[in-house]
Amino acid sequence: MKLGHQISITKGLLVVLLVLVSNASRAEGRAETRVCFTKRSRCFLKKIKCPKQCPTATPKNPNAKVCFVDCNSPICKAQCRRRIANCNGRGAACLDPRFIGGDGIVFYFHGKRNEHFSLVSDSNLQINARFIGLRPTGRSRDYTWIQALGILFAHRTFTLEATYAETWDSEVDHLKFTYDEKELVIPEGYGFIWTSPSKDLKIERTSNKNSVAVTLPGMAEIMVSIVPITEEDNRIHNYQIPSNDCFAHLEVQFRFFGLSQYVEGVLGRTYQPDFENPAKPGVSMPVVGGEDKYRTSSLLSANCRGCMFSPGGFPQQGEAMLMDSRSLDCTSRASSGNAIVCRK
């Protein structure tokens, strides 16, 4: 083959390659347009373009920020956010359980190790937590962490838990699920989505392992990550963690779409419109009680003294519904359907 002909072919291939790369870049960078369909929203039917820094609500890169629109915000503008639990945001439950209520107030609820407590109890939704922990010699109370969530809705049940780990390995998935009290296997891998046959529950992997978004359409979105007690945590807080247990536990953030004004639970009560939080302002670690009122007999029981849940229950006629407008996520893959994606 002549040299000139070889050069011509090479140039042609380079041109084709450049065109493909250019098209791929434009497709990757094309910003989505979000539309809110909540009629009470000031953003109702407005087209909101995602920022160029986060052009999509469903990025291929698990570490990339997603396009987020709060349909109930007076400012109809998209923002960039990460799809993990924000332990400093409303609805968070992290650490030795440190909560941030719907009123934005920080409080601690210690409960007791190996017991269950209602975090949220409404007529149509019950969310319980199992606490794990330990009590070093000389302490008057347990150190506790949330190890599992149990959710009751309609006539369904769902559980999510952190499995035991002697030492932490981020390359091992520590998530375990059940649906209607049967083991549920969610394949590993970022972006994998499982939807229940009745479409009333969606689980999405937000990282390859140990993080998921749980969506109950029209009711709640829950961001969950599993983390261990690190050596630094142990040293700073003097937990005295044994060498054969890293106390893998959950970091959680809840977003609610339609709680009633009578909602109860350790966290749920802070969404009541007239709730007066007993957490003392100015205290470095404000602890609130409620163990006796919100203790349940198991992870999937709704038999606490303050529980409101009724299987198949719905808010009663005339009962006010509360929107968690300060943290509502309207992205198409992780919301209750208040917003959809439109592409030009």
Short mmCIF file of C-alpha atoms in Angstrom, two decimals, residues 27-220:
data_model
loop_
_atom_site.label_atom_id
_atom_site.label_comp_id
_atom_site.label_asym_id
_atom_site.label_seq_id
_atom_site.Cartn_x
_atom_site.Cartn_y
_atom_site.Cartn_z
CA ALA A 27 -24.67 14.04 24.93
CA GLU A 28 -22.99 13.72 28.33
CA GLY A 29 -23.10 17.46 28.95
CA ARG A 30 -26.64 18.06 27.70
CA ALA A 31 -28.63 19.50 30.57
CA GLU A 32 -31.99 18.02 31.45
CA THR A 33 -35.03 20.14 32.02
CA ARG A 34 -37.08 19.39 35.13
CA VAL A 35 -40.81 20.03 35.47
CA CYS A 36 -42.72 20.10 38.76
CA PHE A 37 -46.23 18.65 38.74
CA THR A 38 -47.21 19.43 42.35
CA LYS A 39 -50.20 21.72 41.86
CA ARG A 40 -49.66 23.54 45.15
CA SER A 41 -46.09 24.36 44.15
CA ARG A 42 -45.05 27.81 42.97
CA CYS A 43 -42.99 25.91 40.43
CA PHE A 44 -46.02 24.06 38.98
CA LEU A 45 -45.40 23.29 35.28
CA LYS A 46 -42.34 25.53 35.16
CA LYS A 47 -39.42 24.21 33.11
CA ILE A 48 -36.27 24.26 35.22
CA LYS A 49 -32.95 23.57 33.56
CA CYS A 50 -30.28 21.61 35.40
CA PRO A 51 -26.91 23.35 36.01
CA LYS A 52 -24.02 22.45 33.74
CA GLN A 53 -22.14 21.19 36.82
CA CYS A 54 -24.82 18.49 37.29
CA PRO A 55 -26.73 18.22 34.01
CA THR A 56 -28.68 15.09 34.92
CA ALA A 57 -30.53 13.44 37.79
CA THR A 58 -29.12 10.06 36.78
CA PRO A 59 -25.35 10.40 36.22
CA LYS A 60 -23.35 7.37 35.15
CA ASN A 61 -20.60 8.23 37.63
CA PRO A 62 -21.63 7.19 41.18
CA ASN A 63 -19.51 10.01 42.63
CA ALA A 64 -21.08 12.71 40.49
CA LYS A 65 -23.60 15.17 41.89
CA VAL A 66 -27.19 14.91 40.69
CA CYS A 67 -29.61 17.57 39.53
CA PHE A 68 -32.09 18.31 42.33
CA VAL A 69 -35.25 20.43 42.25
CA ASP A 70 -37.27 21.26 45.36
CA CYS A 71 -40.75 21.61 43.90
CA ASN A 72 -42.04 23.30 47.06
CA SER A 73 -39.35 25.93 47.28
CA PRO A 74 -40.36 29.50 46.42
CA ILE A 75 -37.20 29.65 44.31
CA CYS A 76 -37.73 27.48 41.25
CA LYS A 77 -34.11 26.63 40.64
CA ALA A 78 -32.20 23.37 40.23
CA GLN A 79 -29.28 22.56 42.52
CA CYS A 80 -26.44 20.04 42.58
CA ARG A 81 -26.53 17.48 45.39
CA ARG A 82 -25.01 14.13 46.28
CA ARG A 83 -27.30 11.14 46.70
CA ILE A 84 -26.15 10.12 50.15
CA ALA A 85 -27.53 10.76 53.60
CA ASN A 86 -26.71 14.27 54.74
CA CYS A 87 -26.13 13.86 58.46
CA ASN A 88 -26.45 17.63 58.93
CA GLY A 89 -29.77 17.93 57.11
CA ARG A 90 -33.37 17.69 58.29
CA GLY A 91 -34.59 14.14 58.72
CA ALA A 92 -31.10 12.76 59.47
CA ALA A 93 -30.35 9.95 61.93
CA CYS A 94 -26.64 9.22 62.26
CA LEU A 95 -23.90 8.60 64.79
CA ASP A 96 -24.80 7.74 68.43
CA PRO A 97 -28.11 8.43 67.30
CA ARG A 98 -28.03 12.11 66.52
CA PHE A 99 -31.26 13.26 64.90
CA ILE A 100 -32.20 16.44 63.10
CA GLY A 101 -35.94 16.92 63.30
CA GLY A 102 -38.39 18.29 60.79
CA ASP A 103 -38.13 21.52 62.78
CA GLY A 104 -34.38 21.66 62.14
CA ILE A 105 -33.47 21.10 65.80
CA VAL A 106 -30.65 18.67 66.69
CA PHE A 107 -31.33 16.12 69.42
CA TYR A 108 -30.03 12.76 70.66
CA PHE A 109 -32.15 9.72 71.44
CA HIS A 110 -30.15 6.87 72.93
CA GLY A 111 -32.79 4.19 73.43
CA LYS A 112 -31.28 0.88 74.51
CA ARG A 113 -29.14 -1.72 72.78
CA ASN A 114 -30.90 -4.73 71.26
CA GLU A 115 -34.28 -3.01 71.46
CA HIS A 116 -36.63 -1.50 68.87
CA PHE A 117 -38.14 1.97 68.71
CA SER A 118 -40.59 3.72 66.42
CA LEU A 119 -38.94 6.55 64.50
CA VAL A 120 -42.08 7.44 62.54
CA SER A 121 -45.65 6.29 63.10
CA ASP A 122 -48.54 7.60 61.03
CA SER A 123 -51.86 6.10 59.98
CA ASN A 124 -50.36 4.66 56.79
CA LEU A 125 -46.64 4.42 57.58
CA GLN A 126 -44.56 2.91 60.38
CA ILE A 127 -40.75 3.08 60.47
CA ASN A 128 -38.96 1.30 63.31
CA ALA A 129 -35.29 1.06 64.17
CA ARG A 130 -33.27 -1.66 65.88
CA PHE A 131 -30.53 -0.30 68.10
CA ILE A 132 -27.23 -2.03 68.74
CA GLY A 133 -24.58 -0.91 71.18
CA LEU A 134 -22.49 -1.57 74.25
CA ARG A 135 -22.04 -0.25 77.77
CA PRO A 136 -18.44 0.04 78.94
CA THR A 137 -17.74 -0.48 82.61
CA GLY A 138 -18.58 2.55 84.67
CA ARG A 139 -21.09 4.09 82.24
CA SER A 140 -24.69 4.75 83.21
CA ARG A 141 -26.14 4.23 79.72
CA ASP A 142 -25.52 2.33 76.50
CA TYR A 143 -23.71 3.71 73.50
CA THR A 144 -26.16 2.93 70.70
CA TRP A 145 -26.39 3.01 66.91
CA ILE A 146 -29.14 2.21 64.40
CA GLN A 147 -28.48 -1.23 62.93
CA ALA A 148 -31.73 -1.87 61.02
CA LEU A 149 -34.95 -0.27 59.78
CA GLY A 150 -38.33 -1.98 59.62
CA ILE A 151 -41.03 -0.37 57.49
CA LEU A 152 -44.75 -1.16 57.48
CA PHE A 153 -46.99 0.36 54.80
CA ALA A 154 -50.42 -0.76 53.62
CA HIS A 155 -50.25 -4.56 54.19
CA ARG A 156 -46.56 -4.75 53.21
CA THR A 157 -43.33 -4.95 55.18
CA PHE A 158 -39.74 -4.15 54.30
CA THR A 159 -36.54 -4.38 56.32
CA LEU A 160 -33.02 -3.16 55.72
CA GLU A 161 -30.12 -3.94 57.99
CA ALA A 162 -26.36 -3.74 58.40
CA THR A 163 -24.88 -7.22 58.73
CA TYR A 164 -22.34 -8.07 61.39
CA ALA A 165 -18.71 -7.37 60.53
CA GLU A 166 -15.74 -8.19 62.71
CA THR A 167 -13.58 -5.77 60.75
CA TRP A 168 -14.68 -3.32 58.07
CA ASP A 169 -14.09 -4.09 54.40
CA SER A 170 -15.59 -1.56 51.98
CA GLU A 171 -15.35 -4.13 49.18
CA VAL A 172 -17.94 -6.30 50.95
CA ASP A 173 -21.62 -5.43 50.79
CA HIS A 174 -23.08 -5.30 54.30
CA LEU A 175 -26.70 -4.66 53.30
CA LYS A 176 -29.43 -7.22 53.88
CA PHE A 177 -33.08 -6.83 52.82
CA THR A 178 -36.45 -8.52 53.27
CA TYR A 179 -39.78 -7.79 51.58
CA ASP A 180 -42.97 -9.20 53.10
CA GLU A 181 -40.69 -11.09 55.52
CA LYS A 182 -38.89 -12.97 52.73
CA GLU A 183 -35.24 -12.40 51.90
CA LEU A 184 -34.75 -9.96 49.05
CA VAL A 185 -31.54 -10.00 47.02
CA ILE A 186 -30.58 -6.68 45.42
CA PRO A 187 -27.67 -7.27 43.00
CA GLU A 188 -24.61 -5.15 43.67
CA GLY A 189 -23.70 -2.37 41.27
CA TYR A 190 -24.30 1.36 41.07
CA GLY A 191 -27.63 2.28 39.52
CA PHE A 192 -29.30 -1.13 39.87
CA ILE A 193 -33.03 -0.68 40.60
CA TRP A 194 -35.46 -3.16 42.10
CA THR A 195 -39.18 -2.34 42.06
CA SER A 196 -41.84 -4.34 43.86
CA PRO A 197 -44.51 -6.08 41.73
CA SER A 198 -47.15 -3.67 43.01
CA LYS A 199 -44.89 -0.63 42.35
CA ASP A 200 -45.21 0.51 45.96
CA LEU A 201 -41.50 0.20 46.77
CA LYS A 202 -38.32 1.00 44.87
CA ILE A 203 -34.73 0.25 45.92
CA GLU A 204 -31.86 1.81 44.01
CA ARG A 205 -28.16 1.22 44.55
CA THR A 206 -26.52 4.65 44.89
CA SER A 207 -23.05 3.11 45.01
CA ASN A 208 -21.65 -0.28 44.10
CA LYS A 209 -22.06 -1.47 47.69
CA ASN A 210 -23.43 -0.33 51.06
CA SER A 211 -25.62 2.59 49.92
CA VAL A 212 -29.19 2.66 48.64
CA ALA A 213 -32.14 4.97 48.11
CA VAL A 214 -35.47 3.55 49.29
CA THR A 215 -38.57 5.14 47.78
CA LEU A 216 -42.15 4.66 48.93
CA PRO A 217 -44.04 6.61 46.22
CA GLY A 218 -46.13 9.38 47.70
CA MET A 219 -44.87 8.74 51.23
CA ALA A 220 -41.12 8.82 51.77
#
